[in-house]
């Protein structure tokens, strides 16, 4: 391997092929195929190791926590297509618009709510870019300042739970942590859950929201022309209420449904009542019901579906509702008949909701987009698993482990080296590839040195979030460029991101030197 470092050549080949713009899933798998054949021909790779790929794929795809991904994606897309985000933005704009920088604060707050609803960086950035950027430009906000606010708000979907990044990372990090404990001789290894990672990322995510808002208000105060207050005629809610006419009841009416959904989902997960997958199912159903309320038609169907399902669950907990029992007591048969009639009524209500959402072109497009997004994610996962297997078979994990052990400064030096590598990878690869490829390689030696897995996962998520915001190839910048008007130049988008990159780095340093920000809440809850 000294004469032919195939692992390094493989990584270099991946970086070059990514720059061609080819689909990343096929780049990963193609690179793995090419270098597995080269390694086999050169005698550097035992081709029998490739036989482990089906087992690794099956074990990964069989992980229950990954079922949460399509459910959370569906939840976010339903909320997006139901125009709930637009109503939130208009109400927040009417509430804060009289302040200098108030519209930017509204965008950040709505972005945080969307991040907690969708968990997808691209969805939040594109949605806010389409809705908020034209309004900000129309009322005197600078193009760079507006772009920076939207891009920063979009990246919150990376760190604020529930996040698809954290779901995939939680599964991979748990495996790396168990491997580290096995290598240390502890075969009764403790595992970590996606819920713990959600809890660990919550306070750092809220810290970032606070930093963004503080910067925007300070910048607007120092330079009033950068983010002027909105004129009164611009501050109108969806119901026509203007600034000064927006009551607490108006704000509560708009904020309560999505906040209640977020609390129900995150509260059930963080409280240990439900797993991430079960919480995602609650979110998907809740988002569908919220979209049904948004249409304003057949409200009876919503109440029947919700109350009927609750009564059925209570009946199932108190009675044996199994069908086909010849020896069932008469009382159970009566209860079973009532349950069947109630289930039929719930199905009729669900059919009415389905018809309404289909009429408004909400449900079917959301399902189609969910299928496309989920397929893309899992195709990347398959390619990344194949790449990781070949990379490790060529000795790449041993090389990286030796590099980390030789890093000056011990554990802190190794952590800084890993964070720098994650930042660099974030400029070329998506979060799925980084998580599947890098964490299984760097995770065991880092975690084996005594690093807390939750803190490590949160640090990786924060660093990747920073890289997604960094020019010239930050993913969030590219998402905004795809929907920004021609009057907003690419240079303006890049310049606008710089202050928020500095805030991101401040958050990274804060969590690095105060690890309790990431570890305190999981310790209290779990």
Short mmCIF file of C-alpha atoms in Angstrom, two decimals:
data_model
loop_
_atom_site.label_atom_id
_atom_site.label_comp_id
_atom_site.label_asym_id
_atom_site.label_seq_id
_atom_site.Cartn_x
_atom_site.Cartn_y
_atom_site.Cartn_z
CA UNK A 1 0.00 0.00 0.00
CA UNK A 2 3.01 2.28 0.39
CA UNK A 3 3.63 2.04 -3.37
CA UNK A 4 -0.01 2.32 -4.43
CA UNK A 5 -2.20 4.26 -1.94
CA UNK A 6 -5.48 3.22 -3.53
CA UNK A 7 -7.54 4.58 -0.64
CA UNK A 8 -6.20 8.10 -1.19
CA UNK A 9 -6.59 7.78 -4.95
CA UNK A 10 -10.15 6.60 -4.42
CA UNK A 11 -11.02 9.64 -2.34
CA UNK A 12 -9.32 11.97 -4.84
CA UNK A 13 -11.23 10.31 -7.68
CA UNK A 14 -14.49 10.84 -5.81
CA UNK A 15 -13.78 14.57 -5.38
CA UNK A 16 -12.95 14.95 -9.08
CA UNK A 17 -16.05 13.07 -10.26
CA UNK A 18 -18.32 15.06 -7.93
CA UNK A 19 -17.17 18.25 -9.65
CA UNK A 20 -18.43 16.90 -12.98
CA UNK A 21 -22.01 17.34 -11.78
CA UNK A 22 -22.95 13.69 -12.23
CA UNK A 23 -25.58 12.28 -9.81
CA UNK A 24 -23.79 11.71 -6.54
CA UNK A 25 -25.31 8.27 -5.88
CA UNK A 26 -23.90 6.94 -9.17
CA UNK A 27 -20.58 8.69 -8.58
CA UNK A 28 -20.22 6.93 -5.24
CA UNK A 29 -21.19 3.52 -6.56
CA UNK A 30 -19.15 3.93 -9.77
CA UNK A 31 -16.04 4.98 -7.89
CA UNK A 32 -16.44 1.98 -5.59
CA UNK A 33 -16.79 -0.42 -8.55
CA UNK A 34 -13.74 0.98 -10.37
CA UNK A 35 -11.43 0.92 -7.35
CA UNK A 36 -12.64 -2.46 -6.15
CA UNK A 37 -11.58 -3.90 -9.52
CA UNK A 38 -8.28 -2.01 -9.47
CA UNK A 39 -7.60 -3.15 -5.90
CA UNK A 40 -8.44 -6.76 -6.76
CA UNK A 41 -6.18 -6.67 -9.86
CA UNK A 42 -3.35 -5.11 -7.83
CA UNK A 43 -3.72 -7.65 -5.05
CA UNK A 44 -4.61 -4.93 -2.52
CA UNK A 45 -8.22 -5.99 -1.94
CA UNK A 46 -9.80 -9.31 -1.04
CA UNK A 47 -12.77 -9.43 -3.38
CA UNK A 48 -14.64 -11.71 -0.99
CA UNK A 49 -15.14 -8.69 1.26
CA UNK A 50 -17.54 -7.25 -1.31
CA UNK A 51 -19.83 -10.14 -0.42
CA UNK A 52 -20.60 -8.29 2.83
CA UNK A 53 -22.42 -5.55 0.88
CA UNK A 54 -25.87 -7.24 0.74
CA UNK A 55 -25.81 -7.86 4.49
CA UNK A 56 -24.79 -4.26 5.23
CA UNK A 57 -27.50 -2.93 2.91
CA UNK A 58 -30.14 -5.15 4.48
CA UNK A 59 -29.15 -4.19 8.03
CA UNK A 60 -29.16 -0.48 7.16
CA UNK A 61 -32.45 -0.52 5.28
CA UNK A 62 -34.01 -2.67 8.00
CA UNK A 63 -33.31 -0.02 10.65
CA UNK A 64 -36.62 1.12 12.08
CA UNK A 65 -35.42 4.67 12.70
CA UNK A 66 -34.92 5.28 8.97
CA UNK A 67 -38.67 4.83 8.42
CA UNK A 68 -38.96 8.26 10.04
CA UNK A 69 -37.33 9.89 7.00
CA UNK A 70 -40.24 9.58 4.50
CA UNK A 71 -42.72 10.39 7.26
CA UNK A 72 -40.94 13.62 8.26
CA UNK A 73 -40.47 14.55 4.59
CA UNK A 74 -44.19 14.01 3.98
CA UNK A 75 -45.02 16.11 7.05
CA UNK A 76 -42.92 19.02 5.81
CA UNK A 77 -44.23 18.88 2.25
CA UNK A 78 -47.86 18.83 3.41
CA UNK A 79 -47.27 21.93 5.56
CA UNK A 80 -45.49 23.62 2.66
CA UNK A 81 -48.20 22.92 0.07
CA UNK A 82 -50.96 23.89 2.50
CA UNK A 83 -49.39 27.38 2.53
CA UNK A 84 -49.09 27.35 6.31
CA UNK A 85 -45.60 28.85 6.02
CA UNK A 86 -46.96 31.78 3.99
CA UNK A 87 -49.59 32.51 6.65
CA UNK A 88 -46.92 32.34 9.36
CA UNK A 89 -44.67 34.76 7.49
CA UNK A 90 -47.44 37.29 6.88
CA UNK A 91 -48.56 37.23 10.51
CA UNK A 92 -45.00 37.52 11.83
CA UNK A 93 -44.35 40.33 9.37
CA UNK A 94 -47.38 42.24 10.63
CA UNK A 95 -46.26 41.62 14.22
CA UNK A 96 -42.58 42.62 13.89
CA UNK A 97 -42.62 44.70 10.71
CA UNK A 98 -42.72 48.03 12.54
CA UNK A 99 -39.22 47.29 13.90
CA UNK A 100 -36.10 47.97 11.85
CA UNK A 101 -35.00 44.50 10.81
CA UNK A 102 -38.36 43.08 11.91
CA UNK A 103 -39.05 41.37 8.61
CA UNK A 104 -35.69 39.61 8.83
CA UNK A 105 -36.53 38.48 12.37
CA UNK A 106 -39.84 37.14 11.04
CA UNK A 107 -38.02 35.19 8.33
CA UNK A 108 -35.65 33.67 10.89
CA UNK A 109 -38.47 32.67 13.25
CA UNK A 110 -40.55 31.17 10.45
CA UNK A 111 -37.41 29.43 9.14
CA UNK A 112 -36.89 27.91 12.59
CA UNK A 113 -40.50 26.71 12.67
CA UNK A 114 -40.14 25.26 9.17
CA UNK A 115 -36.90 23.58 10.20
CA UNK A 116 -38.73 21.93 13.10
CA UNK A 117 -41.51 20.92 10.69
CA UNK A 118 -39.67 19.79 7.56
CA UNK A 119 -36.18 18.83 8.73
CA UNK A 120 -34.90 19.43 5.18
CA UNK A 121 -32.44 22.24 4.38
CA UNK A 122 -33.40 22.53 0.71
CA UNK A 123 -37.15 22.68 1.36
CA UNK A 124 -36.82 25.48 3.92
CA UNK A 125 -34.40 27.53 1.79
CA UNK A 126 -36.45 27.26 -1.40
CA UNK A 127 -39.73 28.01 0.39
CA UNK A 128 -38.36 31.09 2.13
CA UNK A 129 -36.56 32.21 -1.04
CA UNK A 130 -39.78 32.12 -3.04
CA UNK A 131 -41.94 33.76 -0.37
CA UNK A 132 -39.73 36.15 1.56
CA UNK A 133 -36.96 37.34 -0.77
CA UNK A 134 -39.20 39.33 -3.20
CA UNK A 135 -40.95 40.99 -0.24
CA UNK A 136 -37.67 41.93 1.45
CA UNK A 137 -36.28 43.41 -1.76
CA UNK A 138 -39.51 45.31 -2.45
CA UNK A 139 -39.39 47.09 0.91
CA UNK A 140 -35.76 48.19 0.86
CA UNK A 141 -33.77 45.33 2.32
CA UNK A 142 -30.33 44.95 0.77
CA UNK A 143 -29.92 41.97 -1.60
CA UNK A 144 -26.91 40.61 0.29
CA UNK A 145 -28.50 41.06 3.72
CA UNK A 146 -31.76 39.45 2.56
CA UNK A 147 -29.95 36.52 0.97
CA UNK A 148 -27.86 35.92 4.07
CA UNK A 149 -30.93 35.88 6.32
CA UNK A 150 -32.75 33.37 4.10
CA UNK A 151 -29.74 31.08 3.63
CA UNK A 152 -29.02 31.09 7.38
CA UNK A 153 -32.67 30.35 8.18
CA UNK A 154 -32.57 27.52 5.63
CA UNK A 155 -29.60 25.83 7.28
CA UNK A 156 -31.51 25.59 10.57
CA UNK A 157 -33.14 22.48 9.14
CA UNK A 158 -29.76 20.82 9.63
CA UNK A 159 -29.59 21.22 13.41
CA UNK A 160 -33.10 21.85 14.76
CA UNK A 161 -34.91 18.53 15.31
CA UNK A 162 -36.57 16.65 13.77
CA UNK A 163 -33.94 16.61 11.02
CA UNK A 164 -33.26 13.97 8.39
CA UNK A 165 -29.55 14.66 8.96
CA UNK A 166 -29.87 13.75 12.63
CA UNK A 167 -31.96 10.65 11.90
CA UNK A 168 -29.33 9.18 9.58
CA UNK A 169 -26.51 10.35 11.84
CA UNK A 170 -28.15 8.80 14.90
CA UNK A 171 -28.27 5.39 13.25
CA UNK A 172 -24.66 5.55 12.01
CA UNK A 173 -23.34 7.10 15.21
CA UNK A 174 -24.93 4.38 17.35
CA UNK A 175 -23.11 1.73 15.30
CA UNK A 176 -19.78 3.60 15.54
CA UNK A 177 -20.20 4.02 19.31
CA UNK A 178 -20.91 0.32 19.80
CA UNK A 179 -17.86 -0.54 17.67
CA UNK A 180 -15.69 1.78 19.80
CA UNK A 181 -16.92 0.13 22.99
CA UNK A 182 -16.33 -3.36 21.58
CA UNK A 183 -12.76 -2.41 20.67
CA UNK A 184 -12.30 -1.23 24.27
CA UNK A 185 -13.45 -4.66 25.52
CA UNK A 186 -16.93 -3.59 26.64
CA UNK A 187 -19.27 -6.10 25.02
CA UNK A 188 -22.30 -4.96 27.05
CA UNK A 189 -22.19 -1.78 24.99
CA UNK A 190 -24.60 1.07 25.70
CA UNK A 191 -26.28 2.42 22.61
CA UNK A 192 -27.59 5.87 21.76
CA UNK A 193 -30.88 6.76 20.12
CA UNK A 194 -32.06 9.29 17.59
CA UNK A 195 -34.12 10.86 20.39
CA UNK A 196 -30.95 11.56 22.38
CA UNK A 197 -29.38 13.24 19.36
CA UNK A 198 -32.56 15.30 18.89
CA UNK A 199 -32.35 16.42 22.51
CA UNK A 200 -28.65 17.24 22.19
CA UNK A 201 -29.15 19.43 19.13
CA UNK A 202 -32.12 21.40 20.47
CA UNK A 203 -30.26 23.93 22.65
CA UNK A 204 -27.48 24.59 20.04
CA UNK A 205 -30.19 25.09 17.42
CA UNK A 206 -32.01 27.63 19.57
CA UNK A 207 -28.65 29.29 20.31
CA UNK A 208 -28.14 29.80 16.58
CA UNK A 209 -31.62 31.31 16.20
CA UNK A 210 -30.80 33.75 19.00
CA UNK A 211 -27.47 34.71 17.42
CA UNK A 212 -29.09 35.30 14.02
CA UNK A 213 -31.81 37.53 15.48
CA UNK A 214 -29.38 39.51 17.66
CA UNK A 215 -27.13 40.17 14.65
CA UNK A 216 -30.03 41.30 12.45
CA UNK A 217 -31.38 43.74 15.06
CA UNK A 218 -27.90 45.12 15.73
CA UNK A 219 -27.15 45.54 12.01
CA UNK A 220 -30.50 47.27 11.42
CA UNK A 221 -29.87 49.60 14.38
CA UNK A 222 -26.37 50.55 13.20
CA UNK A 223 -27.34 50.89 9.52
CA UNK A 224 -31.05 51.86 9.34
CA UNK A 225 -31.10 51.80 5.54
CA UNK A 226 -30.00 48.15 5.48
CA UNK A 227 -33.25 46.77 6.91
CA UNK A 228 -35.94 49.46 7.19
CA UNK A 229 -39.23 49.04 8.99
CA UNK A 230 -42.14 48.08 6.76
CA UNK A 231 -44.78 50.66 5.80
CA UNK A 232 -48.16 50.09 7.45
CA UNK A 233 -49.82 49.07 4.20
CA UNK A 234 -47.34 46.22 3.83
CA UNK A 235 -48.04 44.70 7.25
CA UNK A 236 -51.22 42.78 6.51
CA UNK A 237 -52.04 39.27 7.69
CA UNK A 238 -53.86 36.66 5.67
CA UNK A 239 -57.13 37.87 7.25
CA UNK A 240 -56.49 41.50 6.31
CA UNK A 241 -55.44 42.70 9.75
CA UNK A 242 -52.80 45.42 9.69
CA UNK A 243 -49.98 46.33 12.04
CA UNK A 244 -51.44 47.54 15.31
CA UNK A 245 -54.58 45.48 14.64
CA UNK A 246 -52.85 42.14 15.13
CA UNK A 247 -54.08 40.81 18.44
CA UNK A 248 -52.65 38.06 20.57
CA UNK A 249 -55.60 35.93 19.43
CA UNK A 250 -54.60 36.42 15.77
CA UNK A 251 -51.02 35.36 16.50
CA UNK A 252 -52.21 32.41 18.57
CA UNK A 253 -54.58 31.28 15.84
CA UNK A 254 -51.74 31.15 13.30
CA UNK A 255 -48.98 29.91 15.58
CA UNK A 256 -50.84 27.38 17.69
CA UNK A 257 -51.51 24.65 15.07
CA UNK A 258 -47.91 24.25 13.81
CA UNK A 259 -46.48 24.75 17.30
CA UNK A 260 -48.87 22.16 18.72
CA UNK A 261 -47.76 19.74 16.00
CA UNK A 262 -44.07 20.37 16.70
CA UNK A 263 -44.59 19.97 20.45
CA UNK A 264 -46.56 16.77 19.91
CA UNK A 265 -43.85 15.29 17.70
CA UNK A 266 -40.75 16.44 19.60
CA UNK A 267 -42.42 16.16 22.99
CA UNK A 268 -43.35 12.53 22.40
CA UNK A 269 -39.81 11.72 21.23
CA UNK A 270 -37.89 13.69 23.86
CA UNK A 271 -40.25 12.56 26.60
CA UNK A 272 -39.58 8.92 25.80
CA UNK A 273 -43.24 8.29 24.98
CA UNK A 274 -42.51 7.46 21.32
CA UNK A 275 -39.57 6.56 19.15
CA UNK A 276 -38.49 8.85 16.31
CA UNK A 277 -40.45 6.70 13.86
CA UNK A 278 -43.62 6.81 15.94
CA UNK A 279 -43.22 10.55 16.44
CA UNK A 280 -42.81 10.97 12.68
CA UNK A 281 -46.06 9.07 12.13
CA UNK A 282 -47.80 11.45 14.55
CA UNK A 283 -46.33 14.36 12.60
CA UNK A 284 -47.47 13.04 9.22
CA UNK A 285 -51.04 12.50 10.43
CA UNK A 286 -51.09 15.83 12.27
CA UNK A 287 -49.82 17.74 9.21
CA UNK A 288 -52.54 16.13 7.08
CA UNK A 289 -55.20 17.21 9.59
CA UNK A 290 -53.78 20.75 9.70
CA UNK A 291 -53.92 20.91 5.91
CA UNK A 292 -57.54 19.74 6.08
CA UNK A 293 -58.35 22.54 8.53
CA UNK A 294 -56.64 24.99 6.18
CA UNK A 295 -59.07 24.14 3.35
CA UNK A 296 -62.05 25.14 5.51
CA UNK A 297 -64.28 22.42 4.03
CA UNK A 298 -65.76 19.41 5.82
CA UNK A 299 -64.52 20.39 9.26
CA UNK A 300 -66.79 17.65 10.63
CA UNK A 301 -64.54 15.07 8.98
CA UNK A 302 -61.51 16.31 10.91
CA UNK A 303 -63.27 16.12 14.26
CA UNK A 304 -64.72 12.71 13.48
CA UNK A 305 -61.31 11.38 12.39
CA UNK A 306 -59.50 12.74 15.46
CA UNK A 307 -62.09 11.94 18.12
CA UNK A 308 -63.03 8.61 16.53
CA UNK A 309 -59.41 7.48 16.43
CA UNK A 310 -58.91 8.54 20.07
CA UNK A 311 -62.00 6.58 21.17
CA UNK A 312 -60.88 3.52 19.19
CA UNK A 313 -57.46 3.63 20.86
CA UNK A 314 -59.10 3.88 24.29
CA UNK A 315 -61.41 0.95 23.48
CA UNK A 316 -58.49 -1.14 22.22
CA UNK A 317 -56.69 -0.51 25.51
CA UNK A 318 -59.67 -1.61 27.63
CA UNK A 319 -61.22 -4.41 25.61
CA UNK A 320 -60.17 -7.39 23.49
CA UNK A 321 -61.22 -6.29 19.99
CA UNK A 322 -59.85 -9.26 18.07
CA UNK A 323 -62.18 -10.54 15.35
CA UNK A 324 -63.23 -14.17 14.91
CA UNK A 325 -63.34 -15.21 18.57
CA UNK A 326 -66.10 -17.83 18.86
CA UNK A 327 -65.99 -17.74 22.66
CA UNK A 328 -66.16 -13.94 23.00
CA UNK A 329 -68.48 -12.78 25.80
CA UNK A 330 -71.63 -10.94 24.83
CA UNK A 331 -70.28 -7.69 26.24
CA UNK A 332 -67.14 -7.90 24.10
CA UNK A 333 -69.27 -8.55 21.03
CA UNK A 334 -71.29 -5.41 21.67
CA UNK A 335 -68.12 -3.36 22.14
CA UNK A 336 -66.66 -4.92 18.98
CA UNK A 337 -69.75 -3.94 16.99
CA UNK A 338 -69.50 -0.36 18.25
CA UNK A 339 -65.78 -0.29 17.38
CA UNK A 340 -66.45 -1.55 13.83
CA UNK A 341 -69.16 1.09 13.29
CA UNK A 342 -66.85 3.79 14.64
CA UNK A 343 -63.99 2.56 12.42
CA UNK A 344 -66.28 2.79 9.39
CA UNK A 345 -67.21 6.34 10.33
CA UNK A 346 -63.53 7.26 10.70
CA UNK A 347 -62.81 5.81 7.25
CA UNK A 348 -65.60 7.93 5.76
CA UNK A 349 -64.11 11.01 7.43
CA UNK A 350 -60.63 10.17 6.12
CA UNK A 351 -62.08 9.75 2.62
CA UNK A 352 -63.66 13.22 2.87
CA UNK A 353 -60.34 14.72 4.00
CA UNK A 354 -58.55 12.92 1.15
CA UNK A 355 -61.05 14.34 -1.36
CA UNK A 356 -60.62 17.88 -0.06
CA UNK A 357 -56.82 17.73 -0.08
CA UNK A 358 -56.85 16.14 -3.52
CA UNK A 359 -59.13 18.89 -4.82
CA UNK A 360 -56.63 21.49 -3.58
CA UNK A 361 -53.70 19.57 -5.08
CA UNK A 362 -52.02 19.08 -1.71
CA UNK A 363 -51.98 15.38 -0.90
CA UNK A 364 -51.03 13.67 -4.16
CA UNK A 365 -48.21 16.11 -5.10
CA UNK A 366 -46.86 15.83 -1.55
CA UNK A 367 -46.88 12.04 -1.79
CA UNK A 368 -45.12 12.13 -5.16
CA UNK A 369 -42.48 14.56 -3.90
CA UNK A 370 -42.00 12.42 -0.78
CA UNK A 371 -41.41 9.35 -2.95
CA UNK A 372 -38.85 11.22 -5.08
CA UNK A 373 -37.01 12.67 -2.08
CA UNK A 374 -36.95 9.37 -0.19
CA UNK A 375 -35.77 7.47 -3.25
CA UNK A 376 -32.96 9.99 -3.75
CA UNK A 377 -31.87 9.72 -0.11
CA UNK A 378 -31.82 5.93 0.00
CA UNK A 379 -30.13 5.65 -3.39
CA UNK A 380 -27.36 7.83 -2.01
CA UNK A 381 -27.24 5.66 1.11
CA UNK A 382 -26.72 2.55 -1.03
CA UNK A 383 -23.93 4.19 -3.04
CA UNK A 384 -22.30 5.55 0.11
CA UNK A 385 -22.38 2.14 1.82
CA UNK A 386 -20.68 0.55 -1.20
CA UNK A 387 -18.07 3.31 -1.29
CA UNK A 388 -17.42 3.00 2.44
CA UNK A 389 -17.01 -0.78 2.23
CA UNK A 390 -14.44 -0.59 -0.58
CA UNK A 391 -12.62 2.35 1.05
CA UNK A 392 -12.23 0.40 4.28
CA UNK A 393 -11.23 -2.76 2.42
CA UNK A 394 -8.40 -0.77 0.83
CA UNK A 395 -7.17 0.26 4.29
CA UNK A 396 -8.60 3.78 4.31
CA UNK A 397 -9.97 3.41 7.85
CA UNK A 398 -6.57 2.30 9.18
CA UNK A 399 -4.87 5.24 7.49
CA UNK A 400 -7.36 7.71 8.99
CA UNK A 401 -7.11 6.08 12.42
CA UNK A 402 -3.31 6.37 12.32
CA UNK A 403 -3.64 10.00 11.24
CA UNK A 404 -5.97 10.78 14.14
CA UNK A 405 -3.73 9.02 16.66
CA UNK A 406 -0.73 10.99 15.37
CA UNK A 407 -2.54 14.34 15.55
CA UNK A 408 -0.79 16.81 17.90
CA UNK A 409 -2.80 17.76 20.94
CA UNK A 410 -4.27 14.33 21.65
CA UNK A 411 -8.05 14.07 21.60
CA UNK A 412 -8.55 17.81 21.00
CA UNK A 413 -6.16 17.76 18.05
CA UNK A 414 -7.95 14.76 16.59
CA UNK A 415 -11.34 16.46 17.05
CA UNK A 416 -10.14 19.61 15.30
CA UNK A 417 -8.76 17.50 12.46
CA UNK A 418 -12.07 15.63 12.11
CA UNK A 419 -14.09 18.86 12.15
CA UNK A 420 -11.83 20.34 9.46
CA UNK A 421 -12.32 17.22 7.35
CA UNK A 422 -16.11 17.40 7.79
CA UNK A 423 -16.09 21.05 6.77
CA UNK A 424 -14.08 20.24 3.64
CA UNK A 425 -16.33 17.31 2.72
CA UNK A 426 -19.40 19.50 3.16
CA UNK A 427 -18.26 21.60 0.20
CA UNK A 428 -18.40 18.59 -2.13
CA UNK A 429 -20.76 16.00 -0.67
CA UNK A 430 -24.28 16.04 0.70
CA UNK A 431 -24.99 15.25 4.36
CA UNK A 432 -26.08 11.69 3.56
CA UNK A 433 -22.77 10.78 1.90
CA UNK A 434 -20.73 12.50 4.61
CA UNK A 435 -22.62 10.71 7.37
CA UNK A 436 -22.50 7.25 5.80
CA UNK A 437 -18.89 7.49 4.58
CA UNK A 438 -17.04 9.55 7.18
CA UNK A 439 -18.61 8.77 10.56
CA UNK A 440 -18.08 4.96 10.40
CA UNK A 441 -14.38 5.67 9.68
CA UNK A 442 -13.57 8.52 12.08
CA UNK A 443 -16.22 7.73 14.70
CA UNK A 444 -14.75 4.62 16.42
CA UNK A 445 -11.26 6.08 17.11
CA UNK A 446 -12.69 9.42 18.28
CA UNK A 447 -15.40 7.86 20.45
CA UNK A 448 -12.93 5.25 21.71
CA UNK A 449 -10.84 8.11 23.13
CA UNK A 450 -13.67 9.03 25.49
CA UNK A 451 -15.49 11.67 23.44
CA UNK A 452 -19.21 11.88 24.23
CA UNK A 453 -21.16 10.56 21.20
CA UNK A 454 -23.99 13.10 21.50
CA UNK A 455 -21.57 16.03 21.69
CA UNK A 456 -19.61 14.59 18.75
CA UNK A 457 -22.77 14.21 16.66
CA UNK A 458 -23.94 17.75 17.40
CA UNK A 459 -20.49 19.15 16.58
CA UNK A 460 -20.46 17.32 13.24
CA UNK A 461 -23.95 18.62 12.42
CA UNK A 462 -22.94 22.21 13.26
CA UNK A 463 -19.77 22.02 11.17
CA UNK A 464 -21.61 20.54 8.19
CA UNK A 465 -24.22 23.27 8.56
CA UNK A 466 -21.44 25.85 8.36
CA UNK A 467 -19.95 24.28 5.25
CA UNK A 468 -23.37 24.24 3.52
CA UNK A 469 -23.43 28.03 4.02
CA UNK A 470 -19.87 28.65 2.80
CA UNK A 471 -19.08 29.88 -0.76
CA UNK A 472 -18.38 28.92 -3.42
CA UNK A 473 -20.17 25.56 -3.38
CA UNK A 474 -22.38 25.72 -0.27
CA UNK A 475 -25.57 23.78 -0.92
CA UNK A 476 -27.81 26.38 0.69
CA UNK A 477 -26.39 29.13 -1.51
CA UNK A 478 -27.07 27.01 -4.58
CA UNK A 479 -30.67 26.39 -3.45
CA UNK A 480 -31.29 30.12 -3.08
CA UNK A 481 -29.55 30.92 -6.38
CA UNK A 482 -31.99 28.56 -8.13
CA UNK A 483 -35.05 30.60 -7.00
CA UNK A 484 -33.61 34.12 -6.54
CA UNK A 485 -34.55 36.81 -9.11
CA UNK A 486 -31.89 37.93 -11.61
CA UNK A 487 -31.50 41.23 -9.74
CA UNK A 488 -29.83 39.29 -6.89
CA UNK A 489 -26.35 38.35 -8.06
CA UNK A 490 -24.45 35.29 -6.98
CA UNK A 491 -21.81 37.58 -5.49
CA UNK A 492 -24.49 39.25 -3.32
CA UNK A 493 -25.64 35.85 -2.05
CA UNK A 494 -22.05 34.93 -1.16
CA UNK A 495 -21.36 38.28 0.58
CA UNK A 496 -24.61 38.04 2.53
CA UNK A 497 -23.64 34.62 3.87
CA UNK A 498 -20.32 35.78 5.37
CA UNK A 499 -21.65 37.33 8.65
CA UNK A 500 -23.78 34.26 9.27
CA UNK A 501 -20.79 31.97 8.65
CA UNK A 502 -18.99 33.88 11.42
CA UNK A 503 -22.02 33.40 13.69
CA UNK A 504 -21.98 29.69 12.83
CA UNK A 505 -18.30 29.48 13.78
CA UNK A 506 -19.09 31.29 17.04
CA UNK A 507 -21.75 28.68 17.78
CA UNK A 508 -19.33 25.86 16.92
CA UNK A 509 -16.71 27.27 19.30
CA UNK A 510 -19.30 27.83 22.03
CA UNK A 511 -20.57 24.24 21.88
CA UNK A 512 -16.98 22.95 21.64
CA UNK A 513 -15.88 24.71 24.82
CA UNK A 514 -19.25 24.27 26.57
CA UNK A 515 -20.18 20.66 25.71
CA UNK A 516 -22.94 20.78 28.32
CA UNK A 517 -25.03 22.71 25.78
CA UNK A 518 -25.30 19.45 23.84
CA UNK A 519 -25.15 16.87 26.65
CA UNK A 520 -27.23 18.39 29.47
CA UNK A 521 -30.72 17.91 28.01
CA UNK A 522 -30.19 14.28 26.87
CA UNK A 523 -28.82 13.47 30.33
CA UNK A 524 -31.93 14.94 31.96
CA UNK A 525 -34.41 13.27 29.61
CA UNK A 526 -32.81 9.88 28.98
#
